[in-house]
PDB file of C-alpha atoms in Angstrom:
ATOM      1  CA  UNK T1365     -21.504   7.686 -11.919  1.00  0.00           C
ATOM      2  CA  UNK T1366     -18.001   7.825 -10.907  1.00  0.00           C
ATOM      3  CA  UNK T1367     -16.075   5.141 -12.841  1.00  0.00           C
ATOM      4  CA  UNK T1368     -13.000   6.079 -14.254  1.00  0.00           C
ATOM      5  CA  UNK T1369     -13.529   7.734 -17.631  1.00  0.00           C
ATOM      6  CA  UNK T1370     -11.689  10.130 -20.034  1.00  0.00           C
ATOM      7  CA  UNK T1371     -12.114  13.189 -18.222  1.00  0.00           C
ATOM      8  CA  UNK T1372     -11.176  11.478 -14.367  1.00  0.00           C
ATOM      9  CA  UNK T1373      -7.997  10.922 -16.394  1.00  0.00           C
ATOM     10  CA  UNK T1374      -7.621  14.933 -17.414  1.00  0.00           C
ATOM     11  CA  UNK T1375      -8.888  16.116 -14.216  1.00  0.00           C
ATOM     12  CA  UNK T1376      -6.223  14.223 -12.579  1.00  0.00           C
ATOM     13  CA  UNK T1377      -3.456  15.400 -14.844  1.00  0.00           C
ATOM     14  CA  UNK T1378      -4.667  19.017 -14.407  1.00  0.00           C
ATOM     15  CA  UNK T1379      -4.448  18.684 -10.555  1.00  0.00           C
ATOM     16  CA  UNK T1380      -0.990  17.190 -10.615  1.00  0.00           C
ATOM     17  CA  UNK T1381      -2.000  14.023  -9.510  1.00  0.00           C
ATOM     18  CA  UNK T1382      -0.820  11.478 -11.795  1.00  0.00           C
ATOM     19  CA  UNK T1383      -2.348   9.993 -14.688  1.00  0.00           C
ATOM     20  CA  UNK T1384      -2.526   6.350 -13.641  1.00  0.00           C
ATOM     21  CA  UNK T1385      -4.700   4.269 -10.994  1.00  0.00           C
ATOM     22  CA  UNK T1386      -1.578   2.784  -9.624  1.00  0.00           C
ATOM     23  CA  UNK T1387       0.215   5.478  -9.000  1.00  0.00           C
ATOM     24  CA  UNK T1388       0.021   6.883  -5.136  1.00  0.00           C
ATOM     25  CA  UNK T1389      -1.197  10.361  -4.274  1.00  0.00           C
ATOM     26  CA  UNK T1390      -1.050  11.964  -0.936  1.00  0.00           C
ATOM     27  CA  UNK T1391      -3.834  10.992   1.794  1.00  0.00           C
ATOM     28  CA  UNK T1392      -4.754  14.270   1.988  1.00  0.00           C
ATOM     29  CA  UNK T1393      -6.894  15.839  -0.447  1.00  0.00           C
ATOM     30  CA  UNK T1394      -5.562  17.692  -3.221  1.00  0.00           C
ATOM     31  CA  UNK T1395      -6.973  20.716  -5.477  1.00  0.00           C
ATOM     32  CA  UNK T1396      -8.806  19.416  -8.442  1.00  0.00           C
ATOM     33  CA  UNK T1397      -9.899  20.382 -11.774  1.00  0.00           C
ATOM     34  CA  UNK T1398     -13.265  20.949 -11.293  1.00  0.00           C
ATOM     35  CA  UNK T1399     -15.159  24.181 -10.508  1.00  0.00           C
ATOM     36  CA  UNK T1400     -16.214  22.364  -6.363  1.00  0.00           C
ATOM     37  CA  UNK T1401     -12.198  22.256  -5.904  1.00  0.00           C
ATOM     38  CA  UNK T1402     -11.984  26.288  -6.086  1.00  0.00           C
ATOM     39  CA  UNK T1403     -14.573  26.254  -3.025  1.00  0.00           C
ATOM     40  CA  UNK T1404     -13.822  25.720   0.727  1.00  0.00           C
ATOM     41  CA  UNK T1405     -16.408  23.607   2.796  1.00  0.00           C
ATOM     42  CA  UNK T1406     -16.654  25.797   5.608  1.00  0.00           C
ATOM     43  CA  UNK T1407     -16.018  25.371   9.634  1.00  0.00           C
ATOM     44  CA  UNK T1408     -16.513  22.171  10.788  1.00  0.00           C
ATOM     45  CA  UNK T1409     -18.885  22.422  14.190  1.00  0.00           C
ATOM     46  CA  UNK T1410     -16.201  21.596  17.117  1.00  0.00           C
ATOM     47  CA  UNK T1411     -18.341  18.517  18.322  1.00  0.00           C
ATOM     48  CA  UNK T1412     -16.222  17.400  14.488  1.00  0.00           C
ATOM     49  CA  UNK T1413     -13.007  18.688  14.988  1.00  0.00           C
ATOM     50  CA  UNK T1414     -12.090  16.684  18.155  1.00  0.00           C
ATOM     51  CA  UNK T1415     -10.774  13.095  18.507  1.00  0.00           C
ATOM     52  CA  UNK T1416     -10.631  12.103  15.266  1.00  0.00           C
ATOM     53  CA  UNK T1417     -10.364   8.403  14.230  1.00  0.00           C
ATOM     54  CA  UNK T1418      -6.973   7.759  12.479  1.00  0.00           C
ATOM     55  CA  UNK T1419      -8.447   7.214   8.623  1.00  0.00           C
ATOM     56  CA  UNK T1420      -6.210   5.487   6.366  1.00  0.00           C
ATOM     57  CA  UNK T1421      -6.217   3.188   3.415  1.00  0.00           C
ATOM     58  CA  UNK T1422      -6.072   0.033   5.525  1.00  0.00           C
ATOM     59  CA  UNK T1423      -8.901  -2.102   4.221  1.00  0.00           C
ATOM     60  CA  UNK T1424     -10.272  -0.669   1.137  1.00  0.00           C
ATOM     61  CA  UNK T1425      -9.959  -2.444  -2.179  1.00  0.00           C
ATOM     62  CA  UNK T1426      -9.687  -1.224  -5.975  1.00  0.00           C
ATOM     63  CA  UNK T1427     -11.388  -2.824  -8.035  1.00  0.00           C
ATOM     64  CA  UNK T1428     -10.552  -3.089 -11.945  1.00  0.00           C
ATOM     65  CA  UNK T1429     -12.934  -0.084 -12.798  1.00  0.00           C
ATOM     66  CA  UNK T1430     -14.518   1.667  -9.135  1.00  0.00           C
ATOM     67  CA  UNK T1431     -12.760   1.471  -5.522  1.00  0.00           C
ATOM     68  CA  UNK T1432     -14.742  -0.492  -2.264  1.00  0.00           C
ATOM     69  CA  UNK T1433     -13.865  -1.842   0.977  1.00  0.00           C
ATOM     70  CA  UNK T1434     -13.675  -4.715   2.541  1.00  0.00           C
ATOM     71  CA  UNK T1435     -17.026  -4.080   5.732  1.00  0.00           C
ATOM     72  CA  UNK T1436     -17.964  -5.910   8.721  1.00  0.00           C
ATOM     73  CA  UNK T1437     -21.631  -5.466   9.854  1.00  0.00           C
ATOM     74  CA  UNK T1438     -21.263  -4.461  13.899  1.00  0.00           C
ATOM     75  CA  UNK T1439     -22.554  -8.179  14.810  1.00  0.00           C
ATOM     76  CA  UNK T1440     -20.113 -10.209  12.126  1.00  0.00           C
ATOM     77  CA  UNK T1441     -17.676 -12.640  13.921  1.00  0.00           C
ATOM     78  CA  UNK T1442     -14.282 -13.411  12.581  1.00  0.00           C
ATOM     79  CA  UNK T1443     -15.417 -16.493  10.494  1.00  0.00           C
ATOM     80  CA  UNK T1444     -17.766 -14.956   8.558  1.00  0.00           C
ATOM     81  CA  UNK T1445     -16.948 -14.537   5.480  1.00  0.00           C
ATOM     82  CA  UNK T1446     -16.208 -11.231   4.723  1.00  0.00           C
ATOM     83  CA  UNK T1447     -18.237  -8.215   2.383  1.00  0.00           C
ATOM     84  CA  UNK T1448     -16.465  -6.229  -0.200  1.00  0.00           C
ATOM     85  CA  UNK T1449     -18.932  -2.829  -0.440  1.00  0.00           C
ATOM     86  CA  UNK T1450     -19.160  -0.644  -3.754  1.00  0.00           C
ATOM     87  CA  UNK T1451     -22.012   0.692  -5.753  1.00  0.00           C
ATOM     88  CA  UNK T1452     -24.628  -1.149  -8.117  1.00  0.00           C
ATOM     89  CA  UNK T1453     -23.245   0.458 -10.987  1.00  0.00           C
ATOM     90  CA  UNK T1454     -19.675  -0.946 -10.338  1.00  0.00           C
ATOM     91  CA  UNK T1455     -20.894  -4.608 -10.829  1.00  0.00           C
ATOM     92  CA  UNK T1456     -18.810  -6.731 -13.732  1.00  0.00           C
ATOM     93  CA  UNK T1457     -22.101  -7.258 -15.385  1.00  0.00           C
ATOM     94  CA  UNK T1458     -23.018  -3.847 -16.040  1.00  0.00           C
ATOM     95  CA  UNK T1459     -25.290  -0.870 -14.926  1.00  0.00           C
ATOM     96  CA  UNK T1460     -28.637  -2.920 -12.655  1.00  0.00           C
ATOM     97  CA  UNK T1461     -31.578  -1.412 -15.074  1.00  0.00           C
ATOM     98  CA  UNK T1462     -34.199   0.947 -13.067  1.00  0.00           C
ATOM     99  CA  UNK T1463     -36.308  -1.025 -11.003  1.00  0.00           C
ATOM    100  CA  UNK T1464     -33.676  -4.185 -10.666  1.00  0.00           C
ATOM    101  CA  UNK T1465     -32.315  -5.606  -7.982  1.00  0.00           C
ATOM    102  CA  UNK T1466     -29.691  -8.111  -8.036  1.00  0.00           C
ATOM    103  CA  UNK T1467     -29.574 -10.879  -4.966  1.00  0.00           C
ATOM    104  CA  UNK T1468     -27.606 -14.251  -4.711  1.00  0.00           C
ATOM    105  CA  UNK T1469     -25.463 -13.740  -8.021  1.00  0.00           C
ATOM    106  CA  UNK T1470     -22.002 -16.181  -8.794  1.00  0.00           C
ATOM    107  CA  UNK T1471     -19.448 -13.799  -9.364  1.00  0.00           C
ATOM    108  CA  UNK T1472     -15.709 -14.589  -9.623  1.00  0.00           C
ATOM    109  CA  UNK T1473     -14.222 -11.044  -8.916  1.00  0.00           C
ATOM    110  CA  UNK T1474     -10.897 -10.026  -7.540  1.00  0.00           C
ATOM    111  CA  UNK T1475     -10.024  -7.072  -5.736  1.00  0.00           C
ATOM    112  CA  UNK T1476      -6.507  -5.458  -4.582  1.00  0.00           C
ATOM    113  CA  UNK T1477      -6.468  -5.243  -1.236  1.00  0.00           C
ATOM    114  CA  UNK T1478      -4.545  -2.519   0.550  1.00  0.00           C
ATOM    115  CA  UNK T1479      -2.538  -1.481   3.371  1.00  0.00           C
ATOM    116  CA  UNK T1480      -2.641   1.325   5.345  1.00  0.00           C
ATOM    117  CA  UNK T1481       0.000   3.332   3.396  1.00  0.00           C
ATOM    118  CA  UNK T1482      -2.133   2.233   0.222  1.00  0.00           C
ATOM    119  CA  UNK T1483      -0.314  -0.649  -1.266  1.00  0.00           C
ATOM    120  CA  UNK T1484      -1.749  -3.846  -2.760  1.00  0.00           C
ATOM    121  CA  UNK T1485      -0.907  -6.596  -0.529  1.00  0.00           C
ATOM    122  CA  UNK T1486      -3.157  -9.323  -1.431  1.00  0.00           C
ATOM    123  CA  UNK T1487      -5.916 -10.304  -3.718  1.00  0.00           C
ATOM    124  CA  UNK T1488      -9.301 -11.632  -2.671  1.00  0.00           C
ATOM    125  CA  UNK T1489     -11.772 -13.396  -4.671  1.00  0.00           C
ATOM    126  CA  UNK T1490     -15.487 -13.142  -4.431  1.00  0.00           C
ATOM    127  CA  UNK T1491     -17.645 -16.397  -5.110  1.00  0.00           C
ATOM    128  CA  UNK T1492     -21.530 -14.545  -5.177  1.00  0.00           C
ATOM    129  CA  UNK T1493     -22.338 -10.874  -4.991  1.00  0.00           C
ATOM    130  CA  UNK T1494     -24.768 -11.453  -2.576  1.00  0.00           C
ATOM    131  CA  UNK T1495     -26.691  -7.445  -2.972  1.00  0.00           C
ATOM    132  CA  UNK T1496     -26.767  -5.059  -5.706  1.00  0.00           C
ATOM    133  CA  UNK T1497     -29.007  -2.445  -7.002  1.00  0.00           C
ATOM    134  CA  UNK T1498     -29.286   0.907  -8.389  1.00  0.00           C
ATOM    135  CA  UNK T1499     -32.977   1.605  -6.882  1.00  0.00           C
ATOM    136  CA  UNK T1500     -33.209   3.731  -3.683  1.00  0.00           C
ATOM    137  CA  UNK T1501     -29.542   3.326  -3.542  1.00  0.00           C
ATOM    138  CA  UNK T1502     -26.417   2.693  -5.395  1.00  0.00           C
ATOM    139  CA  UNK T1503     -24.561  -0.483  -3.515  1.00  0.00           C
ATOM    140  CA  UNK T1504     -23.292  -3.888  -3.955  1.00  0.00           C
ATOM    141  CA  UNK T1505     -22.164  -6.141  -1.725  1.00  0.00           C
ATOM    142  CA  UNK T1506     -19.546  -9.043  -2.635  1.00  0.00           C
ATOM    143  CA  UNK T1507     -18.702 -12.343  -0.605  1.00  0.00           C
ATOM    144  CA  UNK T1508     -15.567 -13.221  -0.659  1.00  0.00           C
ATOM    145  CA  UNK T1509     -14.074 -17.130  -0.333  1.00  0.00           C
ATOM    146  CA  UNK T1510     -11.871 -15.731   2.808  1.00  0.00           C
ATOM    147  CA  UNK T1511     -13.311 -15.090   6.121  1.00  0.00           C
ATOM    148  CA  UNK T1512     -12.530 -11.849   8.324  1.00  0.00           C
ATOM    149  CA  UNK T1513      -9.518 -13.710  10.221  1.00  0.00           C
ATOM    150  CA  UNK T1514      -7.648 -15.082   6.791  1.00  0.00           C
ATOM    151  CA  UNK T1515      -7.252 -12.102   6.203  1.00  0.00           C
ATOM    152  CA  UNK T1516      -6.471 -10.116   9.146  1.00  0.00           C
ATOM    153  CA  UNK T1517      -4.178 -12.925  10.170  1.00  0.00           C
ATOM    154  CA  UNK T1518      -1.800 -13.017   7.181  1.00  0.00           C
ATOM    155  CA  UNK T1519      -2.071  -9.105   6.457  1.00  0.00           C
ATOM    156  CA  UNK T1520      -2.714  -7.155   9.703  1.00  0.00           C
ATOM    157  CA  UNK T1521      -5.097  -5.261   8.066  1.00  0.00           C
ATOM    158  CA  UNK T1522      -9.373  -5.266   9.491  1.00  0.00           C
ATOM    159  CA  UNK T1523     -12.037  -4.770   7.959  1.00  0.00           C
ATOM    160  CA  UNK T1524     -14.205  -1.629   8.373  1.00  0.00           C
ATOM    161  CA  UNK T1525     -17.031  -1.598  10.331  1.00  0.00           C
ATOM    162  CA  UNK T1526     -20.401  -0.552   8.823  1.00  0.00           C
ATOM    163  CA  UNK T1527     -22.583   2.050  10.942  1.00  0.00           C
ATOM    164  CA  UNK T1528     -26.177   0.895  11.820  1.00  0.00           C
ATOM    165  CA  UNK T1529     -26.440   4.941  12.820  1.00  0.00           C
ATOM    166  CA  UNK T1530     -27.925   7.358  10.250  1.00  0.00           C
ATOM    167  CA  UNK T1531     -25.412   9.836   9.768  1.00  0.00           C
ATOM    168  CA  UNK T1532     -25.845  13.824  10.994  1.00  0.00           C
ATOM    169  CA  UNK T1533     -25.272  16.960   8.676  1.00  0.00           C
ATOM    170  CA  UNK T1534     -21.966  18.921   9.680  1.00  0.00           C
ATOM    171  CA  UNK T1535     -20.203  15.339  10.105  1.00  0.00           C
ATOM    172  CA  UNK T1536     -16.424  14.966   8.926  1.00  0.00           C
ATOM    173  CA  UNK T1537     -15.610  12.635   6.879  1.00  0.00           C
ATOM    174  CA  UNK T1538     -13.259  11.149   4.495  1.00  0.00           C
ATOM    175  CA  UNK T1539     -13.713   9.019   1.217  1.00  0.00           C
ATOM    176  CA  UNK T1540     -11.128   6.780   0.944  1.00  0.00           C
ATOM    177  CA  UNK T1541     -10.717   6.100  -3.080  1.00  0.00           C
ATOM    178  CA  UNK T1542      -8.322   2.374  -3.555  1.00  0.00           C
ATOM    179  CA  UNK T1543      -8.594   2.973  -7.270  1.00  0.00           C
ATOM    180  CA  UNK T1544      -6.772   5.935  -7.062  1.00  0.00           C
ATOM    181  CA  UNK T1545      -5.575   5.901  -3.526  1.00  0.00           C
ATOM    182  CA  UNK T1546      -6.444   9.346  -2.585  1.00  0.00           C
ATOM    183  CA  UNK T1547      -8.082  10.661   0.656  1.00  0.00           C
ATOM    184  CA  UNK T1548     -10.732  13.533  -0.197  1.00  0.00           C
ATOM    185  CA  UNK T1549     -11.937  15.268   3.243  1.00  0.00           C
ATOM    186  CA  UNK T1550     -14.660  17.057   3.960  1.00  0.00           C
ATOM    187  CA  UNK T1551     -18.317  17.063   5.689  1.00  0.00           C
ATOM    188  CA  UNK T1552     -21.886  16.390   4.903  1.00  0.00           C
ATOM    189  CA  UNK T1553     -23.233  19.404   4.188  1.00  0.00           C
ATOM    190  CA  UNK T1554     -26.840  17.698   3.813  1.00  0.00           C
ATOM    191  CA  UNK T1555     -29.346  14.925   2.312  1.00  0.00           C
ATOM    192  CA  UNK T1556     -31.390  14.733  -0.669  1.00  0.00           C
ATOM    193  CA  UNK T1557     -34.803  13.888  -0.761  1.00  0.00           C
ATOM    194  CA  UNK T1558     -34.398  12.426  -4.161  1.00  0.00           C
ATOM    195  CA  UNK T1559     -31.655  12.246  -6.123  1.00  0.00           C
ATOM    196  CA  UNK T1560     -32.253  11.573 -10.147  1.00  0.00           C
ATOM    197  CA  UNK T1561     -29.404  10.497 -12.764  1.00  0.00           C
ATOM    198  CA  UNK T1562     -30.764   9.342 -15.781  1.00  0.00           C
ATOM    199  CA  UNK T1563     -33.257   6.834 -15.330  1.00  0.00           C
ATOM    200  CA  UNK T1564     -32.228   6.368 -11.866  1.00  0.00           C
ATOM    201  CA  UNK T1565     -33.463   7.404  -8.471  1.00  0.00           C
ATOM    202  CA  UNK T1566     -32.239   7.164  -4.859  1.00  0.00           C
ATOM    203  CA  UNK T1567     -33.525   8.585  -1.620  1.00  0.00           C
ATOM    204  CA  UNK T1568     -32.177  10.571   0.847  1.00  0.00           C
ATOM    205  CA  UNK T1569     -28.872  11.427  -0.169  1.00  0.00           C
ATOM    206  CA  UNK T1570     -25.507  12.025   0.837  1.00  0.00           C
ATOM    207  CA  UNK T1571     -24.635  15.633  -0.449  1.00  0.00           C
ATOM    208  CA  UNK T1572     -20.831  16.650   0.186  1.00  0.00           C
ATOM    209  CA  UNK T1573     -19.808  19.888   0.908  1.00  0.00           C
ATOM    210  CA  UNK T1574     -17.246  21.354  -2.132  1.00  0.00           C
ATOM    211  CA  UNK T1575     -14.031  19.957  -0.731  1.00  0.00           C
ATOM    212  CA  UNK T1576     -14.733  16.487  -1.544  1.00  0.00           C
ATOM    213  CA  UNK T1577     -14.138  17.070  -5.193  1.00  0.00           C
ATOM    214  CA  UNK T1578     -14.210  13.194  -6.377  1.00  0.00           C
ATOM    215  CA  UNK T1579     -13.725  11.950  -9.567  1.00  0.00           C
ATOM    216  CA  UNK T1580     -14.377   8.908 -11.957  1.00  0.00           C
ATOM    217  CA  UNK T1581     -12.789   5.906 -10.381  1.00  0.00           C
ATOM    218  CA  UNK T1582     -14.030   7.083  -7.238  1.00  0.00           C
ATOM    219  CA  UNK T1583     -16.736   4.982  -7.526  1.00  0.00           C
ATOM    220  CA  UNK T1584     -17.408   2.766  -4.441  1.00  0.00           C
ATOM    221  CA  UNK T1585     -15.340   4.242  -1.830  1.00  0.00           C
ATOM    222  CA  UNK T1586     -16.191   4.370   1.572  1.00  0.00           C
ATOM    223  CA  UNK T1587     -17.251   7.382   3.114  1.00  0.00           C
ATOM    224  CA  UNK T1588     -15.927   7.415   6.411  1.00  0.00           C
ATOM    225  CA  UNK T1589     -16.780   9.005   9.807  1.00  0.00           C
ATOM    226  CA  UNK T1590     -13.636  11.127  10.936  1.00  0.00           C
ATOM    227  CA  UNK T1591     -13.889  10.758  14.410  1.00  0.00           C
ATOM    228  CA  UNK T1592     -14.992   7.464  14.585  1.00  0.00           C
ATOM    229  CA  UNK T1593     -13.570   5.708  11.566  1.00  0.00           C
ATOM    230  CA  UNK T1594     -16.795   3.751  10.618  1.00  0.00           C
ATOM    231  CA  UNK T1595     -18.308   3.304   7.019  1.00  0.00           C
ATOM    232  CA  UNK T1596     -21.665   5.426   7.116  1.00  0.00           C
ATOM    233  CA  UNK T1597     -22.069   5.828   2.838  1.00  0.00           C
ATOM    234  CA  UNK T1598     -20.095   4.616  -0.040  1.00  0.00           C
ATOM    235  CA  UNK T1599     -19.375   7.137  -2.720  1.00  0.00           C
ATOM    236  CA  UNK T1600     -21.360   7.285  -5.883  1.00  0.00           C
ATOM    237  CA  UNK T1601     -21.713   9.993  -8.355  1.00  0.00           C
ATOM    238  CA  UNK T1602     -21.733  13.868  -8.934  1.00  0.00           C
ATOM    239  CA  UNK T1603     -22.839  16.619 -11.496  1.00  0.00           C
ATOM    240  CA  UNK T1604     -19.890  17.392 -13.658  1.00  0.00           C
ATOM    241  CA  UNK T1605     -21.039  19.874 -16.387  1.00  0.00           C
ATOM    242  CA  UNK T1606     -24.323  21.544 -14.845  1.00  0.00           C
ATOM    243  CA  UNK T1607     -26.436  19.156 -16.870  1.00  0.00           C
ATOM    244  CA  UNK T1608     -30.263  18.470 -15.162  1.00  0.00           C
ATOM    245  CA  UNK T1609     -30.697  14.754 -14.596  1.00  0.00           C
ATOM    246  CA  UNK T1610     -28.546  13.090 -16.768  1.00  0.00           C
ATOM    247  CA  UNK T1611     -25.987  10.548 -16.753  1.00  0.00           C
ATOM    248  CA  UNK T1612     -23.092  12.247 -14.541  1.00  0.00           C
ATOM    249  CA  UNK T1613     -24.893  15.002 -13.870  1.00  0.00           C
ATOM    250  CA  UNK T1614     -27.775  14.130 -11.032  1.00  0.00           C
ATOM    251  CA  UNK T1615     -30.306  17.099  -9.774  1.00  0.00           C
ATOM    252  CA  UNK T1616     -31.509  17.238  -6.290  1.00  0.00           C
ATOM    253  CA  UNK T1617     -35.732  16.515  -6.249  1.00  0.00           C
ATOM    254  CA  UNK T1618     -37.250  18.119  -2.615  1.00  0.00           C
ATOM    255  CA  UNK T1619     -40.680  16.761  -1.442  1.00  0.00           C
ATOM    256  CA  UNK T1620     -42.022  19.136  -3.611  1.00  0.00           C
ATOM    257  CA  UNK T1621     -40.846  18.136  -6.673  1.00  0.00           C
ATOM    258  CA  UNK T1622     -38.716  21.207  -7.436  1.00  0.00           C
ATOM    259  CA  UNK T1623     -35.135  20.341  -8.508  1.00  0.00           C
ATOM    260  CA  UNK T1624     -31.611  21.810  -8.038  1.00  0.00           C
ATOM    261  CA  UNK T1625     -28.742  21.626 -10.166  1.00  0.00           C
ATOM    262  CA  UNK T1626     -25.302  22.176  -8.236  1.00  0.00           C
ATOM    263  CA  UNK T1627     -22.440  21.665 -10.925  1.00  0.00           C
ATOM    264  CA  UNK T1628     -19.506  20.539  -9.313  1.00  0.00           C
ATOM    265  CA  UNK T1629     -21.044  18.809  -5.926  1.00  0.00           C
ATOM    266  CA  UNK T1630     -20.770  15.313  -5.411  1.00  0.00           C
ATOM    267  CA  UNK T1631     -22.786  12.456  -3.740  1.00  0.00           C
ATOM    268  CA  UNK T1632     -22.701   9.316  -1.761  1.00  0.00           C
ATOM    269  CA  UNK T1633     -25.555   6.946  -0.352  1.00  0.00           C
ATOM    270  CA  UNK T1634     -26.458   5.828   3.342  1.00  0.00           C
ATOM    271  CA  UNK T1635     -25.166   2.637   4.497  1.00  0.00           C
ATOM    272  CA  UNK T1636     -26.910   2.294   7.901  1.00  0.00           C
ATOM    273  CA  UNK T1637     -30.001   0.747   6.447  1.00  0.00           C
ATOM    274  CA  UNK T1638     -27.262  -2.341   5.707  1.00  0.00           C
ATOM    275  CA  UNK T1639     -27.186  -4.213   9.235  1.00  0.00           C
ATOM    276  CA  UNK T1640     -30.661  -4.561   9.816  1.00  0.00           C
ATOM    277  CA  UNK T1641     -30.656  -7.235   6.245  1.00  0.00           C
ATOM    278  CA  UNK T1642     -28.374  -9.471   7.399  1.00  0.00           C
ATOM    279  CA  UNK T1643     -28.552 -12.530  10.062  1.00  0.00           C
ATOM    280  CA  UNK T1644     -26.206 -14.331  11.724  1.00  0.00           C
ATOM    281  CA  UNK T1645     -22.824 -15.229   9.262  1.00  0.00           C
ATOM    282  CA  UNK T1646     -23.670 -12.276   7.158  1.00  0.00           C
ATOM    283  CA  UNK T1647     -26.762 -14.332   5.908  1.00  0.00           C
ATOM    284  CA  UNK T1648     -28.746 -11.533   3.855  1.00  0.00           C
ATOM    285  CA  UNK T1649     -32.523 -11.591   4.803  1.00  0.00           C
ATOM    286  CA  UNK T1650     -34.469  -9.062   2.870  1.00  0.00           C
ATOM    287  CA  UNK T1651     -37.401 -10.259   4.831  1.00  0.00           C
ATOM    288  CA  UNK T1652     -35.820  -9.000   8.780  1.00  0.00           C
ATOM    289  CA  UNK T1653     -37.494  -6.657  11.159  1.00  0.00           C
ATOM    290  CA  UNK T1654     -36.280  -3.351  10.420  1.00  0.00           C
ATOM    291  CA  UNK T1655     -34.489  -4.293   6.641  1.00  0.00           C
ATOM    292  CA  UNK T1656     -35.502  -1.360   4.522  1.00  0.00           C
ATOM    293  CA  UNK T1657     -33.240  -2.075   1.434  1.00  0.00           C
ATOM    294  CA  UNK T1658     -34.987  -2.333  -1.975  1.00  0.00           C
ATOM    295  CA  UNK T1659     -36.233  -5.970  -2.765  1.00  0.00           C
ATOM    296  CA  UNK T1660     -36.150  -7.521  -6.583  1.00  0.00           C
TER     297      UNK T1660
END
């Protein structure tokens, strides 16, 4: 899991990126202290290099222990209550157990809203945990007490839009951490049939190329398609020590059951399946046609 840990602080000191969450960091990826930081991501397909979207910190949020973003669905209206996306393992109540799915739970959690430069401009508050799980995926969605219009009007900040289409391997991406105010740039290296970490298993996970050497505190960061500016995944973990299938050391399991360990490689969970599970008014409906999110 990519929550803030002592190891993350040490990695940042080694990387020269500062030692406190509030310290601003450059928008371009900086060298990291892990083995993956010494590898090259490789050339991207030409189609990914053209007309990149401007990706910055606007709409991202800092949690007490993780990163996140204010997100809207393709069909969300300005008057709908806004949603915040982060990881299931970032919940204030602790990690959901394997097999556990939380729906419609009360919450009073606060989030620091960032502008394009990474400056905190407001504090947003949730009233519900709409959905959260670490089973099949690692995602949590909070409902805010503010609408999208109420966030945009005083601050000029738009929510990030969730893409409802599955991303492709080779897509250029940016992982935007509101906690560290740091943006990582790399590409989708491929997809993992099953990603196992401790007692949890995630399906069809995104594997990054090595340049996205994310650290503790980047959990919940939106993974943004660099060409469209839309969110295609949520950052959640990486193999830190080369151990096999343990906490902080996820392993890949293919369709034949073959286990592969990739030390220093990091992962995210796809989000294209989320929009199908919401009706008008940003109302969660897990019984909607096409909704594949795990149910309680």
